CSV table of C-alpha atoms in Angstrom, one decimal:
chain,number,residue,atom,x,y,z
X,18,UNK,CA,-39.6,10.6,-10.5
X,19,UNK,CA,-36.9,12.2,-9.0
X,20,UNK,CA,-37.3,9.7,-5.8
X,21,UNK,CA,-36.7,7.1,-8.2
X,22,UNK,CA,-33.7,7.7,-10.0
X,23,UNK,CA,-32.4,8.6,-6.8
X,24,UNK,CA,-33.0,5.3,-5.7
X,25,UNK,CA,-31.4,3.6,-8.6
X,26,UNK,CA,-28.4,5.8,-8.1
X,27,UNK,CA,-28.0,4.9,-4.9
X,28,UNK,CA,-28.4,1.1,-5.6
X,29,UNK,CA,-26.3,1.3,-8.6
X,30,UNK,CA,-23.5,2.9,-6.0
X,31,UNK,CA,-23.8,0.5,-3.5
X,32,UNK,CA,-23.2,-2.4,-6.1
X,33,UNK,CA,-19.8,-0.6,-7.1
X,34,UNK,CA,-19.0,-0.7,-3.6
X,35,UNK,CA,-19.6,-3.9,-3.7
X,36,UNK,CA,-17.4,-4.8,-6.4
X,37,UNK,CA,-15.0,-3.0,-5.8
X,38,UNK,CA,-14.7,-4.5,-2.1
X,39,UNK,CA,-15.0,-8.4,-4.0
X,40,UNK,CA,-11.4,-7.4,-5.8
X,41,UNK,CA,-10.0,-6.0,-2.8
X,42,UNK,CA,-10.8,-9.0,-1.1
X,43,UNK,CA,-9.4,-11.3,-4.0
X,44,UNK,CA,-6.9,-9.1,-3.9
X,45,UNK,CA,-5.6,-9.8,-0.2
X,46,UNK,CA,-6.4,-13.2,-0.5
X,47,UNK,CA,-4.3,-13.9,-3.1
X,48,UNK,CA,-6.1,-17.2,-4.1
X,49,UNK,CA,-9.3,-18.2,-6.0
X,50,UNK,CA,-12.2,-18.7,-4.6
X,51,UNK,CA,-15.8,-19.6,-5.4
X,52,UNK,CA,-18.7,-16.7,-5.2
X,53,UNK,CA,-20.4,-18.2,-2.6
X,54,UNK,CA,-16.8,-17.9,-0.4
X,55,UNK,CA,-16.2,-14.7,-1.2
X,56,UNK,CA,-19.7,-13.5,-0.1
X,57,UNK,CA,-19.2,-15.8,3.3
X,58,UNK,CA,-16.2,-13.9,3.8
X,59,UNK,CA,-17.1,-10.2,3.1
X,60,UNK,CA,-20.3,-10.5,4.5
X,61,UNK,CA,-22.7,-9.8,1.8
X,62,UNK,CA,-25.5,-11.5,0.1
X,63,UNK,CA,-24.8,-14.4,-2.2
X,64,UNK,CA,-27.5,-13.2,-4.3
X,65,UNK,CA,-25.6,-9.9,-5.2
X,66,UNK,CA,-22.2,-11.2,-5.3
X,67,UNK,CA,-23.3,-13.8,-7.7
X,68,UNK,CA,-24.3,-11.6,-10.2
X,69,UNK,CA,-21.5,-9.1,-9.8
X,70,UNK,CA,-19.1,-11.8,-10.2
X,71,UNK,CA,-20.7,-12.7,-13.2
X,72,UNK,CA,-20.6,-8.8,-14.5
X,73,UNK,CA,-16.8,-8.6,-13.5
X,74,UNK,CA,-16.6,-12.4,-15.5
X,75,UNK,CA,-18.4,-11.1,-18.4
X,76,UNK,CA,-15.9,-7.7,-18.6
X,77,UNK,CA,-13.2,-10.0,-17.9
X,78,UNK,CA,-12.3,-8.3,-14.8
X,79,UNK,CA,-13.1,-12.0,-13.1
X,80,UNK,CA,-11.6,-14.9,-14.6
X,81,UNK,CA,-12.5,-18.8,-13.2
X,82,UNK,CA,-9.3,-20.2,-12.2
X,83,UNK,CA,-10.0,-23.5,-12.2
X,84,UNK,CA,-12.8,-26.6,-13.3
X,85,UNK,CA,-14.6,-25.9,-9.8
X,86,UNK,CA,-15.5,-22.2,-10.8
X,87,UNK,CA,-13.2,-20.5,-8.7
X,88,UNK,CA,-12.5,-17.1,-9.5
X,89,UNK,CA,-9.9,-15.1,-9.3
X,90,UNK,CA,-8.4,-11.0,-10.8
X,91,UNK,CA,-8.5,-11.2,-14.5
X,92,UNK,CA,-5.8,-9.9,-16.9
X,93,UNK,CA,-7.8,-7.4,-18.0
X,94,UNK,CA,-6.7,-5.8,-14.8
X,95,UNK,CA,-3.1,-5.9,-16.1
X,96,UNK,CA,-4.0,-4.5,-19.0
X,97,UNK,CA,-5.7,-1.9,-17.5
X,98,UNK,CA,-2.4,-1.3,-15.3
X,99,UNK,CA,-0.3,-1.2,-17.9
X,100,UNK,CA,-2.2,1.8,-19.6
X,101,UNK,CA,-1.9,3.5,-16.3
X,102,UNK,CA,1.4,3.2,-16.3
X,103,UNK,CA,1.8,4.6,-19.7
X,104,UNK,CA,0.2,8.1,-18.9
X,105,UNK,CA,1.5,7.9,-14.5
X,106,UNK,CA,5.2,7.4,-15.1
X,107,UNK,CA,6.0,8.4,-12.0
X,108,UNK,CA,6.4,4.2,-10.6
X,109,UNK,CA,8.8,3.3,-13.4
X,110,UNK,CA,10.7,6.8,-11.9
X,111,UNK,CA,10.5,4.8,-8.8
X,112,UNK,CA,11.8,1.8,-10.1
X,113,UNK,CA,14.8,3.6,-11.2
X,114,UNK,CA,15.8,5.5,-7.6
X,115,UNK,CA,14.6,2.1,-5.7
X,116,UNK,CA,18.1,0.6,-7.9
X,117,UNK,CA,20.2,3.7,-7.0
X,118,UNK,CA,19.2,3.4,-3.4
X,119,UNK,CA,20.1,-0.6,-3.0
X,120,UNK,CA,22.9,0.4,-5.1
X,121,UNK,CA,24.9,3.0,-3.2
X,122,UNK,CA,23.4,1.1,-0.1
X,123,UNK,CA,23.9,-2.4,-0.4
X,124,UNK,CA,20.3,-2.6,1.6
X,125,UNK,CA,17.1,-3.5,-0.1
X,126,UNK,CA,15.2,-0.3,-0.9
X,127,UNK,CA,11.1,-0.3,-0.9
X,128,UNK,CA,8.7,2.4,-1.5
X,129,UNK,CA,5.6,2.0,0.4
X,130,UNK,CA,2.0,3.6,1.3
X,131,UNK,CA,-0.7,2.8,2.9
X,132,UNK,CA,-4.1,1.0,1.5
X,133,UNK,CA,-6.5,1.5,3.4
X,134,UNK,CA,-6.3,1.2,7.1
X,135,UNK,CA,-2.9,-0.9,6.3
X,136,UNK,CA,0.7,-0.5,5.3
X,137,UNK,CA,2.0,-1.8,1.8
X,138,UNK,CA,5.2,-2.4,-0.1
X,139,UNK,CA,4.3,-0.6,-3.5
X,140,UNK,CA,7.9,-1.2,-5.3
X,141,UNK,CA,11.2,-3.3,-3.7
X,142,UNK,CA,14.3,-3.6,-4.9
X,143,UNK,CA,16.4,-6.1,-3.3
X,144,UNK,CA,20.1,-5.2,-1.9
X,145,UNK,CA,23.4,-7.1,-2.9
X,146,UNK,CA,23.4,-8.6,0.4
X,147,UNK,CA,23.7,-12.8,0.1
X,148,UNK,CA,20.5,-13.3,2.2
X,149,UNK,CA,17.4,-12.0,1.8
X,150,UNK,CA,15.9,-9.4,3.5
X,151,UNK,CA,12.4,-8.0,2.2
X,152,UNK,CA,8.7,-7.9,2.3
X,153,UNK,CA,6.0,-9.4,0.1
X,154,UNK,CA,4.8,-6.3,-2.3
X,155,UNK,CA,1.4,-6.0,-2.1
X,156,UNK,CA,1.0,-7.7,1.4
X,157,UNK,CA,-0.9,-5.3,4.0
X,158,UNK,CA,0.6,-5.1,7.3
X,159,UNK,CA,-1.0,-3.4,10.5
X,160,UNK,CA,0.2,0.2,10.7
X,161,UNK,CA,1.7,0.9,14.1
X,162,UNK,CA,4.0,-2.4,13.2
X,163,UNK,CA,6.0,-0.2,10.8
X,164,UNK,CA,8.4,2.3,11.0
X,165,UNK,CA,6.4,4.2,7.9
X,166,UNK,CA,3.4,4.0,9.6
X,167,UNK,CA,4.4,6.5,11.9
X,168,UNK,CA,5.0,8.6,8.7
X,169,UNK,CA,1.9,8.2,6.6
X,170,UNK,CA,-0.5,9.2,9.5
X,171,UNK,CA,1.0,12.1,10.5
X,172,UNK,CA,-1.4,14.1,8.7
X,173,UNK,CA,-3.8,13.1,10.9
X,174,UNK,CA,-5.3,14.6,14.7
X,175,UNK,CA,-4.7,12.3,17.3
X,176,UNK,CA,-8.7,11.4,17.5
X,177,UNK,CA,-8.5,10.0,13.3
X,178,UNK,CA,-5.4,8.0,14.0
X,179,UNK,CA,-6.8,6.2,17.2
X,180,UNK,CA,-10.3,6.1,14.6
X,181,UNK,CA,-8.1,5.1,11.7
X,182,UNK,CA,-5.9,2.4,13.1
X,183,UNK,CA,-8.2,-0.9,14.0
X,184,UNK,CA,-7.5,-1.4,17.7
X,185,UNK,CA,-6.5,-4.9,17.8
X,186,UNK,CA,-3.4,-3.4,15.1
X,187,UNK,CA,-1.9,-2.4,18.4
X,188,UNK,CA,-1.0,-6.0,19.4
X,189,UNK,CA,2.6,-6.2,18.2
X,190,UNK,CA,3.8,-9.6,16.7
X,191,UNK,CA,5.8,-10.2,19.4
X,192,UNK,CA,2.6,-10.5,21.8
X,193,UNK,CA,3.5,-7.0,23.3
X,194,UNK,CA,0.2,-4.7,23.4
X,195,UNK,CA,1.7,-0.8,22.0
X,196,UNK,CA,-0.2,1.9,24.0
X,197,UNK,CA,-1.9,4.2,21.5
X,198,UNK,CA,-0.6,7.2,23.4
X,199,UNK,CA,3.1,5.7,22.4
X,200,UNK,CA,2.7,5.7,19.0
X,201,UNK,CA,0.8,8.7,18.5
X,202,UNK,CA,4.3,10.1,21.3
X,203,UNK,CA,6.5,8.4,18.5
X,204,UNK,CA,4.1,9.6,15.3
X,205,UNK,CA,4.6,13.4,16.7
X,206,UNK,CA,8.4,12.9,16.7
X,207,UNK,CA,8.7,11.4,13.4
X,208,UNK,CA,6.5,14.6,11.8
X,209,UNK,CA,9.1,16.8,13.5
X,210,UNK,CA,12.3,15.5,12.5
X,211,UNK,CA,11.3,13.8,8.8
X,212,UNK,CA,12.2,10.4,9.5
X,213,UNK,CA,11.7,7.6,11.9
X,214,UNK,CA,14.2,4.5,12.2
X,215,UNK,CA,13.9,1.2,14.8
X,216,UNK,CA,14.4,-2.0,15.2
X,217,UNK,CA,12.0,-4.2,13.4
X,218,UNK,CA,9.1,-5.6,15.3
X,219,UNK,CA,8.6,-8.1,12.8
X,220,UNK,CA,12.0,-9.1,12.2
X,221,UNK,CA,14.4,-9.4,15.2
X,222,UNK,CA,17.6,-9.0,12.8
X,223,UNK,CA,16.6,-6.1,10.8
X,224,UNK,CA,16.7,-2.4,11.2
X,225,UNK,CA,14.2,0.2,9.5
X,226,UNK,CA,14.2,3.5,8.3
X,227,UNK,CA,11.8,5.2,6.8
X,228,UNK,CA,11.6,8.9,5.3
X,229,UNK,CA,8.4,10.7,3.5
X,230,UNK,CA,7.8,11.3,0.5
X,231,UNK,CA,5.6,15.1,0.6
X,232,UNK,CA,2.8,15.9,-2.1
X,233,UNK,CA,1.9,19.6,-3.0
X,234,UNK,CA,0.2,20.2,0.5
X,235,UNK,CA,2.9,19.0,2.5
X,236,UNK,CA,1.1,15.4,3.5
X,237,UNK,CA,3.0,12.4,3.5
X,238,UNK,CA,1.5,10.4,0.7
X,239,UNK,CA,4.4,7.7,0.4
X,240,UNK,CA,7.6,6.9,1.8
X,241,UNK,CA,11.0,5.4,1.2
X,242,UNK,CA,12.0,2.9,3.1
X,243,UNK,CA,15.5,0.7,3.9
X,244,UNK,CA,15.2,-2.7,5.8
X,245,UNK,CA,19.3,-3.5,6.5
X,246,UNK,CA,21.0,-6.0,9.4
X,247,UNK,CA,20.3,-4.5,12.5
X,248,UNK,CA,23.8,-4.0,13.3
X,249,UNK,CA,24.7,-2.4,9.9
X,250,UNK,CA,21.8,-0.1,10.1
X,251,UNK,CA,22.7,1.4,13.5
X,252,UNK,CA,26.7,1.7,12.6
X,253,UNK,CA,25.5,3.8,8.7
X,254,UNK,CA,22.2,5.5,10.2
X,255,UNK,CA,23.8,8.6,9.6
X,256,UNK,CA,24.9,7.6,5.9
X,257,UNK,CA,21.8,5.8,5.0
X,258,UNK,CA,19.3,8.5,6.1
X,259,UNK,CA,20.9,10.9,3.9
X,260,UNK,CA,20.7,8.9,1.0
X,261,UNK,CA,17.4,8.2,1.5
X,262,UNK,CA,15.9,11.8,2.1
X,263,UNK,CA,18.2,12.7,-0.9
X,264,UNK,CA,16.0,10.3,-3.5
X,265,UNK,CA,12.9,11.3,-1.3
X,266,UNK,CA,13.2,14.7,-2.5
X,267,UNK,CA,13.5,14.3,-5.7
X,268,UNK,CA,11.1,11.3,-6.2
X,269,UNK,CA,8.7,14.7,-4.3
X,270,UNK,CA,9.3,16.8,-6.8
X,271,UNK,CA,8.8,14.4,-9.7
X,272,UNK,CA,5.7,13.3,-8.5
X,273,UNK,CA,4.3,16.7,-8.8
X,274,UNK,CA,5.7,17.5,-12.0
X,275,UNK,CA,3.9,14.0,-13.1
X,276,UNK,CA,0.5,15.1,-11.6
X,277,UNK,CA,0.7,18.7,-13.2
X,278,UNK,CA,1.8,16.9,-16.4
X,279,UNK,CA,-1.4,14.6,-16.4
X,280,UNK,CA,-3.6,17.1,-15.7
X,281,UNK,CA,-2.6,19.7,-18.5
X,282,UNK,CA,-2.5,16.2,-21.0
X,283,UNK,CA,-5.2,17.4,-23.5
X,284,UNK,CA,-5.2,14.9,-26.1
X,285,UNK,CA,-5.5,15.5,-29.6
X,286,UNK,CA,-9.0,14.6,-31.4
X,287,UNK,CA,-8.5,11.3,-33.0
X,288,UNK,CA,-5.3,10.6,-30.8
């Protein structure tokens, strides 16, 4: 008996895996697409992601999209959000020192992490600059591309980065291949002095800085970033890396007042 619900345990598991990897993928896409795509693409069985799309349909997880039955993140997933939001107040916080930093900075301010083996812009807010000059939130980008990914891996030993990081990630967008050994070099550095700056390798006219953002064991769980015009970022380096780490360590401290808060919330009964 025990062999049994063992099994059905581990079934039930593997189907929540499975789900869960049928958002992420929706969510990367960032387009509908029909069940028999989506198992194509994540290579599962069409048989098992047909009927988990129609359990994530049914909870309204899944909505169809369109007349050819299409599918795409349903708005119960807002909703969802929202409430998380409400009780974790620590991104609206965010919110409010992104607008201080493109404020006293002029530069457009983002607060980024990683998901999963990529980098992400969590929360942006734009500078006062005429042109634009910003990344897509949400979008994941290949870690050693970033001047925060040399940040949020620090954590790790030399063997889980080189693990971590998928190996064609090394393969800069400018066709240049980065040695592992150089970014683990330029990794160690930016652990040591709390920051790392350089020219973009994605954009040619920007500059980057990046500073961490610590949790209660010391590990760098976000970090705040500044994409400016190369030129303006080298001549206020000095100016805009102290703002930064500034907001840094407060947003720090904030976030672990928010997590201590959460976990002594005891509601009421009936509440």
């Amino acid at each position: 008996m025990d062999a049994i619900n063992d099994d059905a345990i581990a079934r039930r598991a593997r189907g929540l895996d499975r789900a869960f990897e049928i958002l992420d993928f929706l969510r990367v896409h960032r387009a509908p697409m029909k069940p028999n795509e989506i198992a194509t693409h994540i290579g599962a069985p069409r048989s098992s992601v047909y009927e988990l799309v129609n359990v994530l349909l049914r909870n309204g997880i899944l909505e169809y999209a369109d007349n050819e039955k299409r599918v795409y993140l349903g708005r119960k997933l807002y909703l969802l959000g929202a409430a998380y939001e409400d009780q974790f107040d620590f991104m609206a916080e965010c919110d409010k020192v992104l607008e201080k930093i493109a404020t006293e900075t002029r530069e457009t301010a983002q607060f980024c992490m990683l998901d999963g083996n990529k980098y992400t812009v969590v929360r942006m807010r734009e500078g006062a600059r005429p042109f634009r000059i910003s990344s897509d939130v949400g979008h994941r980008v290949p870690i050693p591309w970033t001047a925060s990914g040399r940040l949020l891996v620090a954590h790790m030993s030399d063997d889980e980065i080189i693990d971590f990081i998928p190996k064609e990630d090394f393969l800069l967008p400018n066709g240049q291949w980065l040695e592992p050994a150089a970014f683990i070099r330029e990794v160690r550095e930016a652990q040591a002095a709390g920051e790392f700056t350089f020219n973009s390798i994605v954009d040619s006219f920007t500059h980057c800085f990046a500073v961490p953002i610590k949790d209660d064991t010391g590990r760098h769980s976000a970090t705040i970033c500044l994409v400016a015009p190369r030129e303006d970022g080298i001549r206020n380096r000095a100016h805009y890396l102290a703002v930064l780490k500034e907001h840094a360590e407060a947003l720090g401290a904030l976030q672990l007042s928010s997590r201590r808060s959460a976990g002594n919330h005891h509601p009421r009964p009936g509440s």
